[in-house]
Coordinates of C-alpha atoms in Angstrom, one line a residue:
M1 CA 28.9 3.7 -0.6
S2 CA 26.5 4.3 2.3
R3 CA 24.3 6.5 0.1
L4 CA 24.4 3.9 -2.7
F5 CA 22.9 1.2 -0.4
G6 CA 20.9 3.6 1.7
S7 CA 17.6 2.3 0.4
V8 CA 15.7 -0.8 1.3
R9 CA 15.5 -1.8 -2.3
A10 CA 19.3 -1.6 -2.9
R11 CA 20.0 -3.5 0.3
A12 CA 17.4 -6.2 -0.6
T13 CA 18.9 -6.6 -4.1
L14 CA 22.4 -6.8 -2.7
G15 CA 21.4 -9.3 -0.1
A16 CA 19.5 -11.5 -2.5
S17 CA 22.4 -11.4 -5.0
L18 CA 24.9 -12.3 -2.3
V19 CA 22.8 -15.2 -1.1
V20 CA 22.3 -16.6 -4.6
A21 CA 26.0 -16.1 -5.5
L22 CA 27.0 -18.1 -2.4
A23 CA 24.5 -20.8 -3.2
L24 CA 25.7 -21.0 -6.9
V25 CA 29.3 -21.2 -5.8
A26 CA 28.6 -23.9 -3.4
A27 CA 26.4 -25.8 -5.9
G28 CA 29.0 -25.3 -8.7
A29 CA 31.8 -26.6 -6.5
A30 CA 29.7 -29.6 -5.5
V31 CA 28.9 -30.4 -9.2
L32 CA 32.6 -30.0 -10.2
F33 CA 33.8 -32.2 -7.4
S34 CA 31.2 -34.9 -8.1
L35 CA 32.0 -34.7 -11.9
R36 CA 35.7 -35.0 -11.3
A37 CA 35.3 -37.9 -8.8
N38 CA 33.0 -39.7 -11.2
L39 CA 35.3 -39.3 -14.2
T40 CA 38.4 -40.1 -12.2
G41 CA 36.7 -43.3 -11.1
Q42 CA 36.0 -44.2 -14.7
A43 CA 39.7 -43.6 -15.5
D44 CA 40.7 -45.8 -12.6
G45 CA 38.4 -48.6 -13.9
R46 CA 40.0 -48.4 -17.4
A47 CA 43.5 -48.4 -16.0
N48 CA 42.7 -51.4 -13.7
A49 CA 41.2 -53.4 -16.6
A50 CA 44.2 -52.7 -18.8
A51 CA 46.6 -53.7 -16.0
R52 CA 44.8 -56.9 -15.3
E53 CA 44.7 -57.8 -19.0
V54 CA 48.5 -57.6 -19.2
A55 CA 48.8 -59.4 -15.8
S56 CA 46.7 -62.3 -17.2
Q57 CA 49.1 -62.7 -20.1
L58 CA 52.1 -62.7 -17.7
V59 CA 50.4 -65.4 -15.5
A60 CA 50.0 -67.4 -18.7
N61 CA 53.8 -67.4 -19.1
R62 CA 53.7 -65.3 -22.3
P63 CA 57.2 -63.9 -23.1
Y64 CA 57.7 -60.2 -22.6
G65 CA 58.2 -59.7 -26.3
D66 CA 54.9 -61.4 -27.2
L67 CA 52.8 -59.4 -24.7
D68 CA 49.7 -57.9 -26.4
L69 CA 49.8 -54.4 -24.9
P70 CA 47.0 -51.8 -25.4
D71 CA 47.7 -48.9 -27.7
G72 CA 49.9 -46.4 -25.9
D73 CA 47.7 -43.4 -26.3
E74 CA 44.8 -45.2 -24.7
A75 CA 46.5 -47.0 -21.8
P76 CA 50.3 -46.7 -21.5
V77 CA 51.7 -49.8 -19.8
Q78 CA 54.9 -50.6 -18.0
V79 CA 55.9 -54.0 -16.6
V80 CA 58.6 -53.8 -13.9
D81 CA 60.3 -56.7 -12.2
E82 CA 61.0 -57.1 -8.5
N83 CA 64.2 -55.2 -8.8
G84 CA 62.5 -52.2 -10.3
K85 CA 63.8 -52.9 -13.8
L86 CA 61.5 -52.1 -16.8
V87 CA 61.0 -55.4 -18.7
A88 CA 58.2 -54.4 -21.0
A89 CA 56.5 -51.2 -22.1
S90 CA 53.9 -49.8 -24.6
E91 CA 55.1 -49.0 -28.1
D92 CA 55.8 -45.3 -28.8
L93 CA 56.0 -44.5 -25.1
E94 CA 58.4 -41.5 -24.9
R95 CA 58.0 -40.2 -21.3
I96 CA 56.2 -41.3 -18.2
S97 CA 55.9 -40.2 -14.6
G98 CA 53.9 -41.3 -11.5
T99 CA 54.9 -45.0 -11.8
G100 CA 57.6 -47.1 -10.3
T101 CA 60.2 -46.1 -12.9
D102 CA 60.7 -43.3 -15.5
A103 CA 62.2 -45.7 -18.0
V104 CA 60.3 -46.1 -21.3
K105 CA 62.5 -48.7 -23.1
P106 CA 63.1 -52.2 -21.6
G107 CA 66.6 -53.6 -21.4
P108 CA 67.8 -57.0 -22.6
A109 CA 65.4 -59.8 -21.7
A110 CA 66.6 -61.8 -18.8
R111 CA 65.0 -64.4 -16.5
P112 CA 64.7 -63.1 -13.0
A113 CA 66.4 -65.1 -10.3
G114 CA 64.1 -67.6 -8.7
G115 CA 64.9 -66.6 -5.1
G116 CA 64.9 -62.9 -5.5
S117 CA 61.3 -62.3 -4.2
D118 CA 59.8 -62.5 -0.7
R119 CA 56.3 -63.2 -2.0
E120 CA 54.9 -66.7 -1.7
R121 CA 55.4 -68.7 -4.8
P122 CA 52.6 -70.6 -6.4
E123 CA 52.1 -74.2 -5.7
P124 CA 53.5 -76.6 -8.3
G125 CA 51.1 -76.8 -11.2
E126 CA 50.0 -73.2 -10.8
T127 CA 51.2 -70.7 -13.4
G128 CA 51.0 -67.6 -11.2
E129 CA 48.9 -65.3 -9.1
I130 CA 47.4 -61.8 -9.6
D131 CA 46.9 -59.5 -6.5
D132 CA 43.2 -58.6 -6.0
E133 CA 44.0 -55.1 -4.9
A134 CA 45.4 -52.3 -7.1
E135 CA 47.0 -49.0 -6.1
Y136 CA 46.3 -45.8 -7.9
T137 CA 48.5 -42.8 -8.5
D138 CA 48.4 -39.6 -10.6
G139 CA 50.9 -39.1 -13.4
S140 CA 51.5 -38.1 -17.0
A141 CA 52.9 -39.7 -20.1
T142 CA 53.9 -38.8 -23.7
V143 CA 53.0 -41.3 -26.4
D144 CA 54.0 -40.7 -30.0
G145 CA 54.4 -37.0 -29.3
E146 CA 51.1 -36.6 -27.5
S147 CA 51.3 -35.7 -23.8
G148 CA 48.5 -36.1 -21.3
D149 CA 47.6 -36.7 -17.6
Y150 CA 46.7 -40.2 -16.5
R151 CA 45.6 -42.3 -13.5
F152 CA 47.9 -45.2 -13.1
A153 CA 46.8 -48.6 -11.6
A154 CA 49.6 -50.8 -10.1
V155 CA 48.7 -54.5 -10.1
E156 CA 51.2 -57.0 -8.6
V157 CA 51.7 -60.4 -10.3
S158 CA 53.6 -63.5 -9.1
T159 CA 54.8 -65.9 -11.8
E160 CA 56.8 -69.2 -11.6
D161 CA 59.4 -68.3 -14.2
K162 CA 59.5 -64.5 -14.1
G163 CA 59.2 -64.0 -10.4
D164 CA 57.3 -61.0 -8.9
L165 CA 56.3 -58.3 -11.4
T166 CA 54.3 -55.1 -11.2
V167 CA 52.1 -53.9 -14.1
Y168 CA 51.4 -50.2 -14.4
A169 CA 48.6 -49.2 -16.8
G170 CA 47.3 -45.7 -17.3
G171 CA 43.7 -44.4 -17.8
S172 CA 43.5 -41.1 -19.6
L173 CA 42.1 -38.1 -17.8
A174 CA 41.4 -36.2 -21.0
D175 CA 37.7 -36.8 -20.8
E176 CA 37.6 -35.7 -17.1
Q177 CA 39.6 -32.5 -17.9
S178 CA 37.5 -31.7 -20.9
A179 CA 34.2 -32.2 -19.0
V180 CA 35.3 -30.2 -16.0
S181 CA 36.6 -27.4 -18.2
T182 CA 33.3 -27.3 -20.1
A183 CA 31.3 -27.3 -16.9
L184 CA 33.5 -24.6 -15.4
T185 CA 33.2 -22.4 -18.5
S186 CA 29.4 -22.8 -18.5
M187 CA 29.3 -21.8 -14.9
L188 CA 31.5 -18.8 -15.4
I189 CA 29.2 -17.6 -18.2
G190 CA 25.9 -18.7 -16.7
F191 CA 26.4 -17.7 -13.1
P192 CA 26.8 -13.9 -13.8
L193 CA 23.8 -14.0 -16.1
L194 CA 21.7 -15.7 -13.5
L195 CA 22.9 -13.3 -10.8
G196 CA 21.9 -10.4 -13.1
V197 CA 18.5 -11.9 -13.5
V198 CA 18.1 -12.4 -9.8
A199 CA 19.2 -8.9 -9.0
G200 CA 16.9 -7.4 -11.7
V201 CA 13.9 -9.4 -10.5
T202 CA 14.6 -8.5 -6.9
W203 CA 15.0 -4.9 -7.8
L204 CA 11.6 -4.8 -9.7
V205 CA 9.7 -6.9 -7.1
T206 CA 11.1 -4.8 -4.2
R207 CA 10.2 -1.6 -6.1
R208 CA 6.6 -2.8 -6.6
A209 CA 6.4 -4.0 -3.0
L210 CA 7.7 -0.7 -1.6
R211 CA 5.6 1.6 -3.9
P212 CA 2.9 1.9 -1.2
V213 CA 5.6 3.0 1.3
A214 CA 6.5 5.8 -1.1
A215 CA 2.9 6.8 -1.3
I216 CA 2.6 6.7 2.5
T217 CA 5.7 8.8 2.9
A218 CA 4.5 11.4 0.4
E219 CA 1.1 11.7 2.1
M220 CA 2.7 11.9 5.6
S221 CA 4.9 14.7 4.3
A222 CA 1.9 16.5 2.9
I223 CA 0.0 16.1 6.2
T224 CA 3.0 17.5 8.1
A225 CA 3.3 20.5 5.8
S226 CA -0.5 21.2 5.8
E227 CA -1.1 20.3 9.5
D228 CA -4.4 18.8 8.3
L229 CA -4.8 15.8 10.6
A230 CA -8.1 14.8 8.8
R231 CA -6.1 13.4 5.9
R232 CA -5.2 9.7 5.8
V233 CA -2.5 7.7 4.0
P234 CA -3.5 5.3 1.3
E235 CA -4.1 1.7 2.4
P236 CA -3.0 -1.0 -0.2
D237 CA -5.4 -3.8 -1.0
T238 CA -3.1 -6.4 0.4
H239 CA -2.7 -8.3 3.7
D240 CA 1.0 -7.8 4.2
E241 CA 3.2 -5.8 6.6
I242 CA 2.9 -2.6 4.5
A243 CA -0.9 -2.7 4.6
R244 CA -0.8 -3.2 8.4
L245 CA 1.7 -0.2 8.5
A246 CA -0.8 2.0 6.6
R247 CA -3.7 0.9 8.8
T248 CA -1.6 1.6 12.0
T249 CA -0.5 5.0 10.6
N250 CA -4.2 5.9 9.9
E251 CA -5.2 4.8 13.4
T252 CA -2.4 6.9 14.9
L253 CA -3.5 9.9 12.8
T254 CA -7.1 9.3 14.0
A255 CA -6.0 9.2 17.7
L256 CA -3.8 12.3 17.1
E257 CA -6.6 14.2 15.5
T258 CA -8.9 13.2 18.3
S259 CA -6.4 14.3 20.9
V260 CA -5.7 17.6 19.2
E261 CA -9.4 18.3 18.7
R262 CA -10.0 17.4 22.4
Q263 CA -7.2 19.8 23.4
R264 CA -8.7 22.6 21.3
R265 CA -12.1 22.1 22.8
F266 CA -10.6 22.0 26.2
V267 CA -8.8 25.3 25.7
A268 CA -12.0 26.9 24.2
D269 CA -14.2 25.6 27.0
A270 CA -11.7 26.6 29.7
S271 CA -11.5 30.1 28.2
H272 CA -15.3 30.3 28.1
E273 CA -15.6 29.1 31.7
L274 CA -13.0 31.5 33.0
R275 CA -14.6 34.5 31.1
S276 CA -17.8 34.5 33.1
P277 CA -16.4 34.6 36.7
I278 CA -13.7 37.0 35.6
A279 CA -16.2 39.3 34.0
S280 CA -18.5 39.1 37.0
L281 CA -15.7 39.8 39.4
R282 CA -14.4 42.7 37.4
T283 CA -17.9 44.2 37.2
Q284 CA -18.3 43.9 41.0
L285 CA -14.9 45.5 41.6
E286 CA -15.6 48.3 39.2
V287 CA -19.0 49.0 40.8
G288 CA -17.3 48.9 44.2
A289 CA -14.7 51.3 43.1
A290 CA -17.3 53.8 41.8
H291 CA -19.8 53.2 44.6
P292 CA -18.2 51.5 47.6
E293 CA -21.6 51.2 49.3
L294 CA -22.8 48.9 46.5
L295 CA -19.8 46.5 46.7
D296 CA -21.0 42.9 47.0
V297 CA -18.1 41.4 49.0
E298 CA -19.8 38.0 49.4
G299 CA -20.4 37.7 45.7
A300 CA -16.8 38.7 44.9
V301 CA -15.5 36.1 47.3
E302 CA -17.7 33.5 45.7
D303 CA -16.5 34.4 42.2
T304 CA -12.9 34.3 43.5
V305 CA -13.4 30.9 45.1
R306 CA -15.0 29.6 41.9
L307 CA -12.0 30.9 39.9
Q308 CA -9.6 29.2 42.3
E309 CA -11.5 25.9 42.1
L310 CA -11.6 26.1 38.3
A311 CA -7.9 26.9 38.1
A312 CA -7.1 24.0 40.4
D313 CA -9.2 21.7 38.3
L314 CA -7.5 22.8 35.1
L315 CA -4.1 22.4 36.6
L316 CA -5.0 18.8 37.8
L317 CA -6.3 17.9 34.3
A318 CA -3.1 19.2 32.8
R319 CA -1.0 17.1 35.1
L320 CA -3.1 14.0 34.4
D321 CA -2.8 14.6 30.7
A322 CA 0.9 14.9 31.1
G323 CA 1.0 11.4 32.6
E324 CA 1.5 12.2 36.3
K325 CA 2.0 9.0 38.2
P326 CA -0.3 8.5 41.2
G327 CA 2.3 7.0 43.5
G328 CA 2.0 3.9 45.6
A329 CA 1.1 5.1 49.1
R330 CA -1.3 2.8 51.1
V331 CA -4.7 4.3 51.8
D332 CA -7.4 2.7 54.1
L333 CA -10.6 3.7 52.3
A334 CA -12.7 3.6 55.4
A335 CA -10.5 5.8 57.5
F336 CA -9.9 8.0 54.5
V337 CA -13.7 8.6 53.9
R338 CA -14.2 9.4 57.6
E339 CA -11.4 11.9 57.6
E340 CA -12.7 13.6 54.4
L341 CA -16.3 13.8 55.6
S342 CA -15.2 15.3 58.9
Q343 CA -13.8 18.3 57.0
R344 CA -17.0 19.0 55.0
T345 CA -19.0 21.8 56.7
R346 CA -21.3 23.1 53.9
D347 CA -23.2 19.9 52.9
R348 CA -26.8 20.5 52.1
V349 CA -28.0 17.0 53.1
D350 CA -26.8 14.4 55.6
V351 CA -24.2 11.9 54.5
H352 CA -24.7 8.3 55.7
T353 CA -21.9 5.7 55.6
D354 CA -21.4 2.0 55.5
L355 CA -17.6 1.5 55.6
K356 CA -15.5 -1.6 55.6
S357 CA -11.8 -1.4 55.9
V358 CA -10.0 -2.0 52.6
E359 CA -6.7 -0.7 51.4
V360 CA -5.7 0.8 48.0
A361 CA -2.4 2.1 46.6
G362 CA -2.3 5.6 45.1
S363 CA -2.2 9.3 45.6
R364 CA -4.2 10.4 48.7
G365 CA -4.6 13.9 47.3
Q366 CA -6.0 12.7 43.9
L367 CA -8.3 10.2 45.7
A368 CA -9.5 13.1 47.9
R369 CA -10.4 15.1 44.8
V370 CA -12.4 12.1 43.4
L371 CA -14.3 11.6 46.7
G372 CA -15.0 15.4 47.0
N373 CA -16.2 15.6 43.4
L374 CA -18.5 12.7 43.8
L375 CA -19.9 14.1 47.1
N376 CA -20.4 17.5 45.5
N377 CA -22.3 16.0 42.6
A378 CA -24.5 14.0 45.0
Q379 CA -25.2 17.0 47.2
R380 CA -26.4 19.0 44.1
H381 CA -28.9 16.3 43.1
A382 CA -30.0 14.6 46.3
R383 CA -33.3 15.2 47.8
S384 CA -32.6 14.1 51.4
R385 CA -29.9 11.5 51.6
V386 CA -26.4 10.7 50.4
T387 CA -24.8 7.4 51.1
V388 CA -21.1 6.4 51.0
T389 CA -20.0 2.7 51.2
T390 CA -16.7 0.9 51.0
R391 CA -16.3 -2.8 50.4
T392 CA -14.2 -5.5 48.7
D393 CA -15.2 -7.4 45.6
G394 CA -12.5 -10.0 44.8
M395 CA -9.4 -8.3 43.8
W396 CA -11.0 -4.9 43.8
A397 CA -11.7 -2.2 46.5
V398 CA -15.1 -0.6 45.8
L399 CA -16.2 2.9 46.9
E400 CA -19.8 3.9 46.2
V401 CA -21.5 7.3 46.4
S402 CA -25.3 7.3 45.9
D403 CA -28.1 9.8 46.3
D404 CA -31.9 9.8 46.1
G405 CA -32.2 12.4 43.4
S406 CA -33.5 12.0 39.9
G407 CA -30.6 9.9 38.7
V408 CA -28.9 9.9 35.3
P409 CA -30.7 8.8 32.1
P410 CA -29.1 5.6 30.6
G411 CA -28.2 7.4 27.4
E412 CA -26.2 10.1 29.3
R413 CA -24.3 7.8 31.6
E414 CA -21.1 8.1 29.5
R415 CA -21.4 11.6 28.3
I416 CA -21.4 13.0 31.9
F417 CA -17.8 12.0 32.2
E418 CA -16.8 14.3 29.3
R419 CA -15.2 17.6 30.2
F420 CA -17.4 20.7 30.5
V421 CA -20.6 18.7 30.2
R422 CA -23.7 19.7 32.1
L423 CA -27.0 17.7 31.8
D424 CA -29.2 20.3 33.5
D425 CA -29.0 23.4 31.3
A426 CA -31.5 25.2 33.5
R427 CA -29.1 25.2 36.5
T428 CA -27.0 28.2 37.1
R429 CA -23.3 27.9 36.7
D430 CA -22.8 28.5 40.4
E431 CA -25.0 25.5 41.2
G432 CA -23.9 23.3 38.4
G433 CA -20.1 23.8 38.4
A434 CA -17.9 23.9 35.4
G435 CA -18.6 20.3 34.3
L436 CA -15.0 19.1 35.2
G437 CA -15.6 17.2 38.4
L438 CA -16.7 13.9 37.0
A439 CA -14.2 14.1 34.1
I440 CA -11.4 14.5 36.7
A441 CA -12.8 11.7 38.8
R442 CA -12.7 9.2 35.9
D443 CA -9.2 10.3 34.8
V444 CA -7.9 9.8 38.3
A445 CA -9.5 6.4 38.5
A446 CA -7.9 5.4 35.2
R447 CA -4.5 6.6 36.3
H448 CA -4.9 4.3 39.4
G449 CA -5.7 1.3 37.2
G450 CA -9.4 1.4 38.1
T451 CA -12.8 2.4 36.7
L452 CA -15.6 4.8 37.5
V453 CA -19.1 4.1 36.3
V454 CA -22.7 5.3 37.1
D455 CA -25.9 3.4 37.4
E456 CA -29.2 3.5 39.3
A457 CA -29.1 3.5 43.0
P458 CA -31.6 1.5 45.1
S459 CA -33.3 4.7 46.1
G460 CA -33.8 5.7 42.5
G461 CA -31.0 8.2 42.2
A462 CA -27.5 7.9 40.8
R463 CA -24.9 5.5 42.2
F464 CA -21.3 6.2 41.3
E465 CA -19.1 3.1 41.7
L466 CA -15.3 3.6 41.9
R467 CA -13.2 0.3 41.6
L468 CA -9.5 0.3 42.4
P469 CA -7.0 -2.6 42.6
S470 CA -6.6 -3.7 46.2
P471 CA -3.0 -4.7 47.2
Q472 CA -4.4 -6.2 50.3
S473 CA -6.5 -8.7 48.3
S474 CA -3.5 -9.5 46.1
A475 CA -1.4 -10.3 49.1
D476 CA -4.1 -12.6 50.5

């Protein structure tokens, strides 16, 4: 059963059929109830009219034997006195139930006793009185061999010479039963056919609507099998949820392709960057092993340091790509900058500061790497001056590192934050680094909820602006 209704199409068809079935049952029940009530009301009206016609004759002092009673098969009538005795009945009445008495043949005619009723007698000169209200009951009767169900109206009559009488007249329910039976038969035949049509239409419409999903599924399976992330799923020319699903799937594939391609380039670039210092270090060691007097210890140390820094950068990038959280430690940027500058001993030009105390929340180690990378970049390009400032700007803490070098061309101000990018191809690798420093700095800034951009400094060089959320400003 679970496999039978395992598809969306089957569940949609079943759901639509159940809803329509419930609606049809409710509507059919309402129609039958209304029809039955309407036809029963008509039977009540016929019975009441027949009973009052006979009551009018009784009020006119017509003898029981001279009463003009309706035909029995149309409206069987009984007249019962105050003692419950049948005094008149329709001709050919053979059986009756649901009235005051089951008798069908009146006994010998007799004048009722004058004081036998508790009802108020008419005033002298009046011939009688007919009650305005009638009571209705369900019953059955057999007239001239034909049996049927009836609605009986009971009308009370007060006469001077006959006393209190009750007239029972029946209205046939044959029309009501026939109409209800016909309507029920039509529903029993029509409802299944209508349900079949609804189920068929739902099945076809759902199949047509889900056809793009099948195409998307097939293409995704092909992409998974081929590992070709350049392929895309077909997008239907509609504006519904399936079209949005296809567009979102293609956007996800694009992002995945970009991520995989970036990872491949990263691995290739990292391998290329590692090859040079490793090869240089190996060459120096091999020369030193063969000719100890020619061993360049200082160069070997520099290559080893470069390898260590490159390995540290790659490790940090891997942690950032893995989603490492920066933490929430409070860091005073002014004190932090002073401490980091005090530990730098190999700077080529002097570093000037303009520091205002402002707090940020994050990883002190990662922020130290950002500041160090920005200072190293500024030292490589500055002519005579590097400036570090800290300040607040609304809800942001701002750290700026600027130099008086040649600056960064406007068209390259985003590309320099890509991994393994160097703008000065004439620089040696030792002077220019591996091209990871600014990429690491921007990634760290993004992990801290901030931004890192570059523009032109007042001195004409480059100014790198790091903006981080300031908890201190939020608290204020």
